[in-house]
PDB file of C-alpha atoms in Angstrom:
ATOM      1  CA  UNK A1336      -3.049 281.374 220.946  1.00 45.00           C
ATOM      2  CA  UNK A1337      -4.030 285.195 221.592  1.00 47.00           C
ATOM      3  CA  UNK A1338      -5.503 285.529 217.865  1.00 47.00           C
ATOM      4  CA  UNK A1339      -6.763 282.029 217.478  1.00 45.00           C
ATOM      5  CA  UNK A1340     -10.293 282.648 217.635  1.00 46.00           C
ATOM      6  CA  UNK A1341      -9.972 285.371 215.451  1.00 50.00           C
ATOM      7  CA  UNK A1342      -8.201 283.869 213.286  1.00 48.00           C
ATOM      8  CA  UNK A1343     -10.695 280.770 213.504  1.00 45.00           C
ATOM      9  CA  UNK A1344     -13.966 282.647 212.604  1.00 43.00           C
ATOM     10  CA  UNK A1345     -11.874 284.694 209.398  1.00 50.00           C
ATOM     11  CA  UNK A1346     -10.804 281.137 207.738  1.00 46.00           C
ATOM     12  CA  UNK A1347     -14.393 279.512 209.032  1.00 43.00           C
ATOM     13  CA  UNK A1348     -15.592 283.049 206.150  1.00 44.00           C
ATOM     14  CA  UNK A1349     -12.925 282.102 203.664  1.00 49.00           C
ATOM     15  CA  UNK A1350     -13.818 278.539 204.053  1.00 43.00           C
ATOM     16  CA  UNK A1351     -17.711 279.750 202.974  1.00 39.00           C
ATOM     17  CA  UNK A1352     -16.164 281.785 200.191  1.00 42.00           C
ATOM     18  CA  UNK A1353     -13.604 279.407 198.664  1.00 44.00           C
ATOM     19  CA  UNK A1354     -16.507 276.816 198.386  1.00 38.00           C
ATOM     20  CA  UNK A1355     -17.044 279.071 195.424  1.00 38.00           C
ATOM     21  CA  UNK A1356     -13.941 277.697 193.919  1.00 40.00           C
ATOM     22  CA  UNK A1357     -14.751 274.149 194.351  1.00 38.00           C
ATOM     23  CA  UNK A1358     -14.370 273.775 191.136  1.00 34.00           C
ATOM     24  CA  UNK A1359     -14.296 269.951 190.232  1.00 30.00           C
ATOM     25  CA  UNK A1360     -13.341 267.717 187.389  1.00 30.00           C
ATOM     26  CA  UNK A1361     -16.061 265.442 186.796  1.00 29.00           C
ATOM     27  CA  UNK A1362     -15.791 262.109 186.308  1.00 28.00           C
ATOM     28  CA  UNK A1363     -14.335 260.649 182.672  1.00 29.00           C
ATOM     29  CA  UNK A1364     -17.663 259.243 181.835  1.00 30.00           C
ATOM     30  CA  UNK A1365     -19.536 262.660 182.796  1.00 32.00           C
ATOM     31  CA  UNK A1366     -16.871 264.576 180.380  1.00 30.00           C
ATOM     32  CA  UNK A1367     -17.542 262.248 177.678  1.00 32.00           C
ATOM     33  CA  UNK A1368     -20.780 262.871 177.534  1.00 34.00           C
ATOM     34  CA  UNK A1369     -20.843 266.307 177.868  1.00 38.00           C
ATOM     35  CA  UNK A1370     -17.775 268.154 176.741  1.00 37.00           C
ATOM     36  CA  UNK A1371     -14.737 266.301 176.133  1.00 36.00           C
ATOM     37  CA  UNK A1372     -10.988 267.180 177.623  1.00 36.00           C
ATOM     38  CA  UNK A1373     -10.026 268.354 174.173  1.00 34.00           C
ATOM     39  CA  UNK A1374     -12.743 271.014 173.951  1.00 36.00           C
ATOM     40  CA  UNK A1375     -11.840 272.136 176.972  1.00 34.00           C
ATOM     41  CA  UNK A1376      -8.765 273.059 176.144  1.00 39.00           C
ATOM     42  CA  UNK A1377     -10.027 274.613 172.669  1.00 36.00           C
ATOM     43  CA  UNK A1378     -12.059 277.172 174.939  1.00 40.00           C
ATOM     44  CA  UNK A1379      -8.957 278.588 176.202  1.00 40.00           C
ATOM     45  CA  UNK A1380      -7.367 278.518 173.448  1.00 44.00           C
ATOM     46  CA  UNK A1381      -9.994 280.530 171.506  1.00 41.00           C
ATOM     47  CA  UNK A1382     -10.701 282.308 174.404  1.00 43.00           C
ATOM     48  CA  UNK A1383      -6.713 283.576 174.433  1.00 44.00           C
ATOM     49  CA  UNK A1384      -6.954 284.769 171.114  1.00 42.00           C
ATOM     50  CA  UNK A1385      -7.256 288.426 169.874  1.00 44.00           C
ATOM     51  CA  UNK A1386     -10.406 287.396 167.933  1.00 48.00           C
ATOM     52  CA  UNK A1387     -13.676 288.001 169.667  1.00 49.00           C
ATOM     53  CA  UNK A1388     -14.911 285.230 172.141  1.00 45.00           C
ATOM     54  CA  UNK A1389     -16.605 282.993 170.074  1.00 64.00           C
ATOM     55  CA  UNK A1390     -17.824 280.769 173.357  1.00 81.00           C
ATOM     56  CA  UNK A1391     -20.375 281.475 175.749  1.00 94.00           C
ATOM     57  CA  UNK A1392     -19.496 282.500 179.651  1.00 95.00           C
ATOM     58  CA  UNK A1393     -20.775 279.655 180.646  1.00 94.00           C
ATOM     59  CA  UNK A1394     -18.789 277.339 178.570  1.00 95.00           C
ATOM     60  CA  UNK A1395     -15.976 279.412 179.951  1.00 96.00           C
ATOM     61  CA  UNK A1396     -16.543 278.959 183.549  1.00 95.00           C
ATOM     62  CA  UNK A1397     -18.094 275.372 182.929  1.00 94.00           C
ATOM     63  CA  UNK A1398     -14.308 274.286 180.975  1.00 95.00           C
ATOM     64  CA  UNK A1399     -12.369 275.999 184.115  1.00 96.00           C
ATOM     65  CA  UNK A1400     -14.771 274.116 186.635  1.00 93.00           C
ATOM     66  CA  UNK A1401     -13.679 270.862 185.217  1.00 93.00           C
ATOM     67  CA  UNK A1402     -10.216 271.611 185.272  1.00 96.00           C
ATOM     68  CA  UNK A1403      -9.737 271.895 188.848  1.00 96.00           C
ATOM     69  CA  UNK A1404      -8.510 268.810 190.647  1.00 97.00           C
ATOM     70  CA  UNK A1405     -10.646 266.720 192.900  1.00 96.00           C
ATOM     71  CA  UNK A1406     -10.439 263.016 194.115  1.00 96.00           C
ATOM     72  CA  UNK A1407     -12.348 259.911 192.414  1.00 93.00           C
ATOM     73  CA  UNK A1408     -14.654 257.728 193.886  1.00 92.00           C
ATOM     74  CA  UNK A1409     -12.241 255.772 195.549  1.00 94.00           C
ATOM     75  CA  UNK A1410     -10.360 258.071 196.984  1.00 96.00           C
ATOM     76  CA  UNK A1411      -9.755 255.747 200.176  1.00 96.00           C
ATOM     77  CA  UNK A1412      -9.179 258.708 203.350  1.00 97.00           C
ATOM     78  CA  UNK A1413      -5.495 259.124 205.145  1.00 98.00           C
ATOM     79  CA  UNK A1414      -4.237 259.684 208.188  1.00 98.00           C
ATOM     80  CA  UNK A1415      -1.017 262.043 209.258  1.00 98.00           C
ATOM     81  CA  UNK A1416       0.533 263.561 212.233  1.00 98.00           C
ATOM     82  CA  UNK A1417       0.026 267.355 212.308  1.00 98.00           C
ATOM     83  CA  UNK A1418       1.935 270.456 213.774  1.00 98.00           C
ATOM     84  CA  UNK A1419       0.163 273.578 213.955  1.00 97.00           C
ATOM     85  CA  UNK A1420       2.314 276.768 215.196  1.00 96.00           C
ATOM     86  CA  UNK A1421       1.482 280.187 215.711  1.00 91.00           C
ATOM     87  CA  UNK A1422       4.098 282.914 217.658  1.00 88.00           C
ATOM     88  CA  UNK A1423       5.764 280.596 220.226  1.00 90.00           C
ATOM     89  CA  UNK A1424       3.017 278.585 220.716  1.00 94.00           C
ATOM     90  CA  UNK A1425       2.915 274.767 218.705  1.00 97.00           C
ATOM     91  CA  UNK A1426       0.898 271.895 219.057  1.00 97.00           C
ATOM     92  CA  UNK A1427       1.074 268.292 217.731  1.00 98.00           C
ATOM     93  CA  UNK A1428      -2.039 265.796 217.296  1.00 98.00           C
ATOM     94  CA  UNK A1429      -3.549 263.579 214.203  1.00 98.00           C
ATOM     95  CA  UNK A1430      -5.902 263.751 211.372  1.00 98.00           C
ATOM     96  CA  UNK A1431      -7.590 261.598 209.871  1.00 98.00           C
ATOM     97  CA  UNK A1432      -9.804 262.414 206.440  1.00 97.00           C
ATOM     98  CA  UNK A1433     -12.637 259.746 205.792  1.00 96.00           C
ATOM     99  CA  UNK A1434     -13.745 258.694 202.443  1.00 95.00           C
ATOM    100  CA  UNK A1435     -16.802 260.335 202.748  1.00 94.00           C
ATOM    101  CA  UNK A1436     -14.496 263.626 202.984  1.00 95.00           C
ATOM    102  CA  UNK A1437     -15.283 263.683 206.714  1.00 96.00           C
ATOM    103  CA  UNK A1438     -12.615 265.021 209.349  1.00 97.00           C
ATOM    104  CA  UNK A1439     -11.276 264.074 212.884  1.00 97.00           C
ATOM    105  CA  UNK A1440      -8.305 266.097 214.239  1.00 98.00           C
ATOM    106  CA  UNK A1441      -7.251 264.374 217.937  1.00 98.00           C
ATOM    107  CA  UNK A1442      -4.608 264.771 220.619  1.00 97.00           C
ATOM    108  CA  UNK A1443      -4.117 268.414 220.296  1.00 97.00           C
ATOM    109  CA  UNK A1444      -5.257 270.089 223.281  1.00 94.00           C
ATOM    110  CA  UNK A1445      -5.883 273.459 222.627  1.00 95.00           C
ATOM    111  CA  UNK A1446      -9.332 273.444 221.171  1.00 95.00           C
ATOM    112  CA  UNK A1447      -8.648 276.612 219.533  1.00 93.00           C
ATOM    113  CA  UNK A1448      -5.908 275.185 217.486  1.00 95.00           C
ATOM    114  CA  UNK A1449      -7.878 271.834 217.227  1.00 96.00           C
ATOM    115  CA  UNK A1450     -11.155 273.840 215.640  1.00 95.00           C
ATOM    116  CA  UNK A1451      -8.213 275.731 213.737  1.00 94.00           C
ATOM    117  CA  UNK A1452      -6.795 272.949 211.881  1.00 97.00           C
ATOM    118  CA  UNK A1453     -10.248 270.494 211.345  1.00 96.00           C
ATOM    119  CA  UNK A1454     -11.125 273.954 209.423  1.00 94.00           C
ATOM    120  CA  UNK A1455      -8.205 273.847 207.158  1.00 94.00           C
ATOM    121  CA  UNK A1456      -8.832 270.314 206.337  1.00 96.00           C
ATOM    122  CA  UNK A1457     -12.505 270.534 205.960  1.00 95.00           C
ATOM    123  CA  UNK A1458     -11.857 273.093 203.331  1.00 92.00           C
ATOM    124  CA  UNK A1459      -9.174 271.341 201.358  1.00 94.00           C
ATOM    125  CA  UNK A1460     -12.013 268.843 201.404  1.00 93.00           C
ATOM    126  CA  UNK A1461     -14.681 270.957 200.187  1.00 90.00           C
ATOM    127  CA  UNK A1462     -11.996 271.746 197.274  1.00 91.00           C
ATOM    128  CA  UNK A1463     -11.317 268.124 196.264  1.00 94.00           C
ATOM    129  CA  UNK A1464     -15.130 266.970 196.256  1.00 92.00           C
ATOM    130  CA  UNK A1465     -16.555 265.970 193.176  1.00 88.00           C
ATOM    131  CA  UNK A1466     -19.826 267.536 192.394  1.00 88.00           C
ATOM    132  CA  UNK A1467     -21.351 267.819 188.682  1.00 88.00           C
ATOM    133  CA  UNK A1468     -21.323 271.467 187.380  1.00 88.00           C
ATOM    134  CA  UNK A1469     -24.914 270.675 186.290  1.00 88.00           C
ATOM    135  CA  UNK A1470     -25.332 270.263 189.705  1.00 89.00           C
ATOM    136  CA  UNK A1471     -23.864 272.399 191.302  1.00 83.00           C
ATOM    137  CA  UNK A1472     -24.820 275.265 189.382  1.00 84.00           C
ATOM    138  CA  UNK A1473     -27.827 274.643 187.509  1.00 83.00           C
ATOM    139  CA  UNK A1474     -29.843 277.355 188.730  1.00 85.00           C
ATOM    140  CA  UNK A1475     -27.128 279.971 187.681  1.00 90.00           C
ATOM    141  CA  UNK A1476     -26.761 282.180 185.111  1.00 92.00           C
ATOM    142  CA  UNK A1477     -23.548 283.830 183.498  1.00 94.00           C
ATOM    143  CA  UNK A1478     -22.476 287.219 181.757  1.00 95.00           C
ATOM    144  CA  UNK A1479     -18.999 288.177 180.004  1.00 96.00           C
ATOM    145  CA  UNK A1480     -17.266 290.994 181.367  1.00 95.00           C
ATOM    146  CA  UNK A1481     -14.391 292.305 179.823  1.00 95.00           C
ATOM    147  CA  UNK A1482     -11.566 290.632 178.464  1.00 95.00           C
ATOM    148  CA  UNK A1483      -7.897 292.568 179.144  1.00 94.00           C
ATOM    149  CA  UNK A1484      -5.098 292.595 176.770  1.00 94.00           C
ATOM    150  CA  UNK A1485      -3.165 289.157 178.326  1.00 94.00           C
ATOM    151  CA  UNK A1486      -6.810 287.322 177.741  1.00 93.00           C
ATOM    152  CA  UNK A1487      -7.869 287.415 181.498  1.00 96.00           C
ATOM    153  CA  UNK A1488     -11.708 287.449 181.199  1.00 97.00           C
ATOM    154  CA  UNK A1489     -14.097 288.415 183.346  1.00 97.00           C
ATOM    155  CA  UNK A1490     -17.388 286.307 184.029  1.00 96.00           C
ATOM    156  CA  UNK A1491     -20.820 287.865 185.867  1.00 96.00           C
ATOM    157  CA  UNK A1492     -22.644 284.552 187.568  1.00 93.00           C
ATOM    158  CA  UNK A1493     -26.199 285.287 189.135  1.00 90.00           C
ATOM    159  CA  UNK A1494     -28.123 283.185 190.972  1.00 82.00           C
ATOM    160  CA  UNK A1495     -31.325 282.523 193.409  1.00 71.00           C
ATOM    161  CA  UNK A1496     -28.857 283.219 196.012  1.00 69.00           C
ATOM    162  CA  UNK A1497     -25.172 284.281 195.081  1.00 67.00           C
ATOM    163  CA  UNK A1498     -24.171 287.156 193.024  1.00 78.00           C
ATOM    164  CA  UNK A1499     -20.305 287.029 191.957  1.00 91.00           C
ATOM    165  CA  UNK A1500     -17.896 287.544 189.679  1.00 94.00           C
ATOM    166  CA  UNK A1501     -14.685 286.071 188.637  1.00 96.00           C
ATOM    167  CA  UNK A1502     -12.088 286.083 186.288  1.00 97.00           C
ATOM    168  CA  UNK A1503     -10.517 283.383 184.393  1.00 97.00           C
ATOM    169  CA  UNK A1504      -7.567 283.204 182.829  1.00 97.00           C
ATOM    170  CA  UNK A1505      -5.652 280.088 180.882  1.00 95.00           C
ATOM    171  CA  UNK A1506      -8.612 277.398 182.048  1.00 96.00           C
ATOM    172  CA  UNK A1507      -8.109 278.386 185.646  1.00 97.00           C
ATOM    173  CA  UNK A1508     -10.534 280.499 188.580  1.00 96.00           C
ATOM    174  CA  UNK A1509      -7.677 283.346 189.118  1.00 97.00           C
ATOM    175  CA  UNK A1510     -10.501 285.168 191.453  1.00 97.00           C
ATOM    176  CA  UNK A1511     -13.591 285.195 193.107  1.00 95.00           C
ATOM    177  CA  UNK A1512     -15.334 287.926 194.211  1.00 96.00           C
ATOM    178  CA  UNK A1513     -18.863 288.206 196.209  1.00 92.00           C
ATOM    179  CA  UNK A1514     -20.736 289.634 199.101  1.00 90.00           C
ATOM    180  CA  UNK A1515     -20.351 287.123 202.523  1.00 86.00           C
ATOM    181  CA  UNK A1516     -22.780 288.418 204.866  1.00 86.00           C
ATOM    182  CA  UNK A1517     -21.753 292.057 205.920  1.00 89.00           C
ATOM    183  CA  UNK A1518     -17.895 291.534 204.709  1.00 93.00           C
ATOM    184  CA  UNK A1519     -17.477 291.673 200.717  1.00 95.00           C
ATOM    185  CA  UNK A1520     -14.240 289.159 199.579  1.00 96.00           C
ATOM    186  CA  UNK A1521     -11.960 289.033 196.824  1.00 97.00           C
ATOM    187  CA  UNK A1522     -10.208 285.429 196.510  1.00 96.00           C
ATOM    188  CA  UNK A1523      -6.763 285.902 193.977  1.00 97.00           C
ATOM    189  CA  UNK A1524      -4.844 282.821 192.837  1.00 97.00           C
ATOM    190  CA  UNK A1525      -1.333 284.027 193.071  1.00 97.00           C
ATOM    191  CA  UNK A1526       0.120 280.665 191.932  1.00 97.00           C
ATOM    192  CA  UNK A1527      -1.107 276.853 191.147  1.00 97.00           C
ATOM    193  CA  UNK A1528       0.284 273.338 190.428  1.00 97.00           C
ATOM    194  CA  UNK A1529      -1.016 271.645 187.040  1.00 97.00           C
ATOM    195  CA  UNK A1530      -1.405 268.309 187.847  1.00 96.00           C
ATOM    196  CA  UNK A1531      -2.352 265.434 184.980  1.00 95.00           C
ATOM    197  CA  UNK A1532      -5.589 265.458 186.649  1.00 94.00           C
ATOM    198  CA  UNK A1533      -6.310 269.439 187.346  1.00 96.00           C
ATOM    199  CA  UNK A1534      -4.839 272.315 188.813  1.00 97.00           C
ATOM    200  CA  UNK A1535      -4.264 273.427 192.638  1.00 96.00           C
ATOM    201  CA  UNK A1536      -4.283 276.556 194.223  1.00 96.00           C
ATOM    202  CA  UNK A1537      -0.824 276.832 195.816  1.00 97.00           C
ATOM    203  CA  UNK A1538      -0.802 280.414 196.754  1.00 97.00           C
ATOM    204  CA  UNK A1539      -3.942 282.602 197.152  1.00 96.00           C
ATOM    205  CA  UNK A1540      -4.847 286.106 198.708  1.00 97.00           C
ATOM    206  CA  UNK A1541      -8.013 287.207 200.359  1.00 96.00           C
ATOM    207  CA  UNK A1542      -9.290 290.471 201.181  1.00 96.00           C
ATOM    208  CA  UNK A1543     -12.336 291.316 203.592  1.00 95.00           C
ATOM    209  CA  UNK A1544     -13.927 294.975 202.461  1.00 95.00           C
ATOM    210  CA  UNK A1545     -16.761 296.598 203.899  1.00 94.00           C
ATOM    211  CA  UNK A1546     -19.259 296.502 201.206  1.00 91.00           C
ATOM    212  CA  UNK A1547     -20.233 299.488 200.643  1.00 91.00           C
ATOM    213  CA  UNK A1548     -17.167 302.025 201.485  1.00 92.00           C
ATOM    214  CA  UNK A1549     -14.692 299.262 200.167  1.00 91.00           C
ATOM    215  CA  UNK A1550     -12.657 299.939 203.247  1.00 93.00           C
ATOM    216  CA  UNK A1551     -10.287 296.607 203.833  1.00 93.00           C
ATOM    217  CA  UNK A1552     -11.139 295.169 206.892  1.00 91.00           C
ATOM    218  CA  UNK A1553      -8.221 292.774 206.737  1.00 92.00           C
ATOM    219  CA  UNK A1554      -6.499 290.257 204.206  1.00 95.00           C
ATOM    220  CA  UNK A1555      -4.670 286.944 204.465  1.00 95.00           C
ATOM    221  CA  UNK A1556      -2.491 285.220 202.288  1.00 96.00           C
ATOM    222  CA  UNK A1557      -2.391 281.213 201.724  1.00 96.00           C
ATOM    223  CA  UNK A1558       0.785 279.306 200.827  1.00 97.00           C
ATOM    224  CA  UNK A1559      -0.111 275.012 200.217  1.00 97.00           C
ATOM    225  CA  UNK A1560       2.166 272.309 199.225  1.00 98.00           C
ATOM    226  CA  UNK A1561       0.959 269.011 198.164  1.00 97.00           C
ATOM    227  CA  UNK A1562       2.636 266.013 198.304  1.00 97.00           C
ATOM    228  CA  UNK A1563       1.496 263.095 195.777  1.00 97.00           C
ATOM    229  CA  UNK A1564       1.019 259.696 197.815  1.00 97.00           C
ATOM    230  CA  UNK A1565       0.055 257.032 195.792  1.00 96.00           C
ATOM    231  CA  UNK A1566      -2.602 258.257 193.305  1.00 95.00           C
ATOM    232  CA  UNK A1567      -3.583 261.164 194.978  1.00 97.00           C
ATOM    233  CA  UNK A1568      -2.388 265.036 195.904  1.00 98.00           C
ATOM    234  CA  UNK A1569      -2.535 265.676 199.453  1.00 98.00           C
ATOM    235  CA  UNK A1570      -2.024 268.743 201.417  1.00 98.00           C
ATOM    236  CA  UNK A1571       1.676 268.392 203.229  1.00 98.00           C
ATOM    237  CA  UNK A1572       1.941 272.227 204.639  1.00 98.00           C
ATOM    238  CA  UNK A1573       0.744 275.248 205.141  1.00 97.00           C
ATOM    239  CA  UNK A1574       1.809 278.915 205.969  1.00 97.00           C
ATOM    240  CA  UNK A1575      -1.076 281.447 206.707  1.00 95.00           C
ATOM    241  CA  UNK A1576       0.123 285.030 207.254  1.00 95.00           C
ATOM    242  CA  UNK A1577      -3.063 287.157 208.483  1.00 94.00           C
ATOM    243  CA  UNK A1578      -2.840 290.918 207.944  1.00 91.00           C
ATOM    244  CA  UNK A1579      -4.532 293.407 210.510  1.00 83.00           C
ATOM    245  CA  UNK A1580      -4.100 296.744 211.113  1.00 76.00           C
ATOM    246  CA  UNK A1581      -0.342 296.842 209.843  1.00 78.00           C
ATOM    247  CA  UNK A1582       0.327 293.897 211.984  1.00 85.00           C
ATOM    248  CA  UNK A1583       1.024 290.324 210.390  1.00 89.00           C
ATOM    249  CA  UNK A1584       0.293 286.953 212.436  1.00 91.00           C
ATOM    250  CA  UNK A1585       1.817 283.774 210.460  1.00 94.00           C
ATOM    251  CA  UNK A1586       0.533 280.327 211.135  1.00 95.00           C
ATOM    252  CA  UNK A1587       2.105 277.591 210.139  1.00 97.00           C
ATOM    253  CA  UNK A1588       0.139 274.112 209.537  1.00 98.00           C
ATOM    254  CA  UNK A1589       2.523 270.767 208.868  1.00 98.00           C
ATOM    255  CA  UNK A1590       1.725 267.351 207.930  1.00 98.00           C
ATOM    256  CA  UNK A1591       3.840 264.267 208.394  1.00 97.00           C
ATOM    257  CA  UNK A1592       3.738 260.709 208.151  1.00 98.00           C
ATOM    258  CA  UNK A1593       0.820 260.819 205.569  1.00 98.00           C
ATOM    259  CA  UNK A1594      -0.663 258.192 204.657  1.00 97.00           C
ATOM    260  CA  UNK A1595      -3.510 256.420 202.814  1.00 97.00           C
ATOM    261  CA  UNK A1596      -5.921 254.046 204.667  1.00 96.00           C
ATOM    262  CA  UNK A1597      -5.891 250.257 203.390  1.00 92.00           C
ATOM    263  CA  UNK A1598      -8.290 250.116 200.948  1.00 77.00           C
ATOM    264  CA  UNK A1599     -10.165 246.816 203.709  1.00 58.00           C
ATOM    265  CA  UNK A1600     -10.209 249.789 206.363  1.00 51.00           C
ATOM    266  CA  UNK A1601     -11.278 252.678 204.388  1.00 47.00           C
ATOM    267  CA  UNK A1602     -14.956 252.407 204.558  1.00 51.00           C
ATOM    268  CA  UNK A1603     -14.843 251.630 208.012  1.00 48.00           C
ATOM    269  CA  UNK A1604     -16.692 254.859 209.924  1.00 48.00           C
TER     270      UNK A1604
END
């Protein structure tokens, strides 16, 4: 794979940058005791409306946090067989995802394409991780931006060490925007699957800029379908198409054979 490594060290930055939309659904207890499903959906609802906000930004972002779809506790791991193809090149191994959210990606042996797909799954990982907004961003602050005519609003979050923005729209992250090192990225949801249990991005855009002169350095767009097995949404493919210099690389990512570790196995390391 010619662009491999390239391509590698770009996702390895989106990976960093889409940690930002990690945005879990705490457990049922957590929710109960701090803002109930209902409410949630009566922020977006009032939020929607022509009437002025009558929430805060953080009960915006907080409502569209929990809304995003994670596994529980016992999510159990799963193991697949994977295809990863780029050009005319393709390679076949297995994955395996731990409980503990950990990955192992063997028998492919390209170690470009290896490193290539253990990235893709360690992200998808950080995604479905549970962690507490409380926790996760207690030490942050948030603004209101504007709010546009279809009730897309924008939300300003500051922080001891992130600055971003995003804007939400219908109880979902639709994009993320914040300074990565020297590259400044824009994440846009382009389409999701509503689940019972949250929402998933299914088809997302990101752009690299140079900070300063806003000058795109590149941009890639995401395509993910899930596949439910058992009680859980996992990822069954994926098509990256990488944009640089008016060329376009597509790699595709495939899945098969999925399935969930026995729940006497699961905790074994």
């Amino acid at each position: 794979m010619k662009q491999s490594q390239k391509q590698l060290t770009q996702w390895c930055a989106l990976s960093l940058v889409l940690t930002l939309l990690a945005l879990t659904q705490l457990t049922q207890e957590a929710i109960a005791q701090n803002l109930p499903p209902r409410s949630i959906r009566l922020l977006a609802d009032k939020n929607t409306s022509t009437q002025a906000p009558t929430v805060s930004a953080r009960e915006i972002f907080r409502a569209a946090y929990l809304n995003r779809y994670t596994w529980d506790e016992k999510f159990p791991g799963y193991t697949a067989g994977v295809k990863i193809k780029q050009g005319n090149e393709e390679h076949n191994g297995s994955i395996r995802v731990k409980p503990d959210l950990s990955v192992e990606v063997t028998g492919i042996n390209s170690e470009q394409a290896r490193q290539a797909v253990e990235g893709q799954l360690r992200m998808v990982a950080i995604h479905r991780r549970r962690i507490p907004f409380e926790v996760a961003h207690k030490n942050h602050t948030y603004e209101l931006g504007k709010t546009d005519n279809t009730g897309v609003v924008e939300i300003f979050e500051k922080g001891e060490s992130t600055d971003a923005h995003y804007k939400v729209s219908k109880n979902q992250i639709t994009q993320v925007n914040r300074t990565l090192g020297d590259t400044f990225v824009t994440v846009n949801l382009l389409d999701s699957l509503v689940t019972p249990k949250g929402y998933l991005a299914t088809r997302y855009r990101t752009i690299f800029q140079q900070p300063q002169t806003k000058q795109v350095l590149g941009e890639q767009e995401s395509e993910d379908t899930y596949q439910q097995i058992g009680d859980y949404y996992l990822l069954k493919r994926q098509v990256i198409r990488d944009f640089q210099k008016g060329q376009q690389t597509s790699t595709l990512i495939e899945f098969n054979n999925i399935q969930l570790l026995p729940k006497s196995t699961s905790n074994t390391p």
